[in-house]
């Protein structure tokens, strides 16, 4: 696998876990908060098992700012899919415009120094 792709795939996997850790419990509102926190921490542990290697491997190729930007864009994509498919929420035009502006920011991070 390409050294440029491996960190991205690991970040994708880690973000799926983290999205479930942070937002998956919203479908289980009747569960006690302490239980939700415990389960979320266990899911987050799996997330760290992918995120830490992603950043360690990725930093050999990408700057820390680029890695963080990749992670944020992945987070938006994963969250958008999650919120529609799992939570049954709708993405509106203002969500898409906001996400688009964040992606535009990502473009400038990777573009290189502006002169």
CSV table of C-alpha atoms in Angstrom, one decimal:
chain,number,residue,atom,x,y,z
A,1,UNK,CA,0.0,0.0,0.0
A,2,UNK,CA,1.2,3.5,-0.8
A,3,UNK,CA,2.8,5.3,2.1
A,4,UNK,CA,0.5,8.3,1.3
A,5,UNK,CA,-2.7,6.2,1.4
A,6,UNK,CA,-2.1,4.1,4.5
A,7,UNK,CA,-2.4,7.0,7.0
A,8,UNK,CA,-5.5,8.2,5.3
A,9,UNK,CA,-7.1,4.8,5.5
A,10,UNK,CA,-6.1,4.5,9.2
A,11,UNK,CA,-7.6,7.9,9.9
A,12,UNK,CA,-10.8,6.9,8.1
A,13,UNK,CA,-11.1,3.8,10.3
A,14,UNK,CA,-10.3,5.8,13.5
A,15,UNK,CA,-12.9,8.4,12.6
A,16,UNK,CA,-15.6,5.8,12.2
A,17,UNK,CA,-14.9,4.5,15.7
A,18,UNK,CA,-14.7,8.1,17.1
A,19,UNK,CA,-18.0,9.1,15.5
A,20,UNK,CA,-19.7,6.1,17.1
A,21,UNK,CA,-18.0,6.9,20.4
A,22,UNK,CA,-19.1,10.5,20.4
A,23,UNK,CA,-22.5,10.3,18.8
A,24,UNK,CA,-23.7,6.7,18.7
A,25,UNK,CA,-25.2,6.9,22.1
A,26,UNK,CA,-27.7,9.5,20.9
A,27,UNK,CA,-30.0,6.7,19.8
A,28,UNK,CA,-29.9,5.3,23.3
A,29,UNK,CA,-31.2,8.2,25.3
A,30,UNK,CA,-32.8,5.9,27.9
A,31,UNK,CA,-29.4,4.4,29.0
A,32,UNK,CA,-27.7,5.8,32.1
A,33,UNK,CA,-25.0,8.4,31.4
A,34,UNK,CA,-22.3,6.4,33.2
A,35,UNK,CA,-22.9,3.4,31.0
A,36,UNK,CA,-22.8,5.6,27.8
A,37,UNK,CA,-19.5,7.1,29.0
A,38,UNK,CA,-18.0,3.7,29.7
A,39,UNK,CA,-19.0,2.3,26.3
A,40,UNK,CA,-17.9,5.4,24.5
A,41,UNK,CA,-14.4,5.2,26.2
A,42,UNK,CA,-14.1,1.5,25.1
A,43,UNK,CA,-14.9,2.5,21.5
A,44,UNK,CA,-12.5,5.5,21.7
A,45,UNK,CA,-9.8,3.1,22.8
A,46,UNK,CA,-10.2,1.3,19.4
A,47,UNK,CA,-10.1,4.7,17.7
A,48,UNK,CA,-6.7,5.5,19.3
A,49,UNK,CA,-5.3,2.2,18.1
A,50,UNK,CA,-5.8,3.4,14.5
A,51,UNK,CA,-5.3,7.2,15.0
A,52,UNK,CA,-1.9,7.0,16.7
A,53,UNK,CA,-0.3,4.8,14.0
A,54,UNK,CA,-1.9,6.9,11.3
A,55,UNK,CA,-0.3,10.0,12.7
A,56,UNK,CA,3.1,8.3,13.3
A,57,UNK,CA,3.2,6.9,9.8
A,58,UNK,CA,1.7,9.9,8.2
A,59,UNK,CA,4.1,12.4,9.8
A,60,UNK,CA,6.9,10.7,7.7
A,61,UNK,CA,5.1,12.1,4.6
A,62,UNK,CA,2.8,14.9,5.7
A,63,UNK,CA,3.3,17.8,8.1
A,64,UNK,CA,1.3,17.9,11.3
A,65,UNK,CA,-1.0,20.6,9.8
A,66,UNK,CA,-1.6,18.5,6.8
A,67,UNK,CA,-2.4,15.4,8.9
A,68,UNK,CA,-4.8,17.4,11.0
A,69,UNK,CA,-6.5,18.8,7.9
A,70,UNK,CA,-6.9,15.3,6.4
A,71,UNK,CA,-8.4,14.1,9.7
A,72,UNK,CA,-10.9,17.0,9.8
A,73,UNK,CA,-12.0,16.5,6.2
A,74,UNK,CA,-12.4,12.7,6.9
A,75,UNK,CA,-14.3,13.6,10.1
A,76,UNK,CA,-16.8,15.7,8.2
A,77,UNK,CA,-17.4,13.1,5.6
A,78,UNK,CA,-17.8,10.3,8.1
A,79,UNK,CA,-20.1,12.4,10.3
A,80,UNK,CA,-22.2,13.4,7.3
A,81,UNK,CA,-22.8,9.8,6.3
A,82,UNK,CA,-23.3,8.8,10.0
A,83,UNK,CA,-25.8,11.5,10.7
A,84,UNK,CA,-27.9,10.5,7.6
A,85,UNK,CA,-27.6,6.7,7.8
A,86,UNK,CA,-27.5,6.1,11.5
A,87,UNK,CA,-29.2,9.1,13.2
A,88,UNK,CA,-31.7,9.6,10.3
A,89,UNK,CA,-30.9,13.3,10.1
A,90,UNK,CA,-31.0,15.4,7.0
A,91,UNK,CA,-28.1,17.3,5.5
A,92,UNK,CA,-29.2,20.7,4.5
A,93,UNK,CA,-27.8,23.2,2.0
A,94,UNK,CA,-26.3,25.2,4.8
A,95,UNK,CA,-24.5,22.1,6.1
A,96,UNK,CA,-23.1,21.4,2.7
A,97,UNK,CA,-22.0,25.0,2.2
A,98,UNK,CA,-20.3,25.0,5.6
A,99,UNK,CA,-18.6,21.7,4.9
A,100,UNK,CA,-17.5,23.1,1.5
A,101,UNK,CA,-15.8,26.1,3.1
A,102,UNK,CA,-13.9,23.8,5.4
A,103,UNK,CA,-12.8,21.8,2.4
A,104,UNK,CA,-11.7,25.0,0.7
A,105,UNK,CA,-9.6,25.7,3.8
A,106,UNK,CA,-8.1,22.2,3.4
A,107,UNK,CA,-7.2,23.1,-0.2
A,108,UNK,CA,-5.1,26.1,1.1
A,109,UNK,CA,-3.3,24.0,3.7
A,110,UNK,CA,-2.1,21.6,0.9
A,111,UNK,CA,-1.5,24.3,-1.7
A,112,UNK,CA,1.7,25.4,-0.1
A,113,UNK,CA,2.9,28.9,0.9
A,114,UNK,CA,1.0,31.8,-0.6
A,115,UNK,CA,3.2,34.5,-1.9
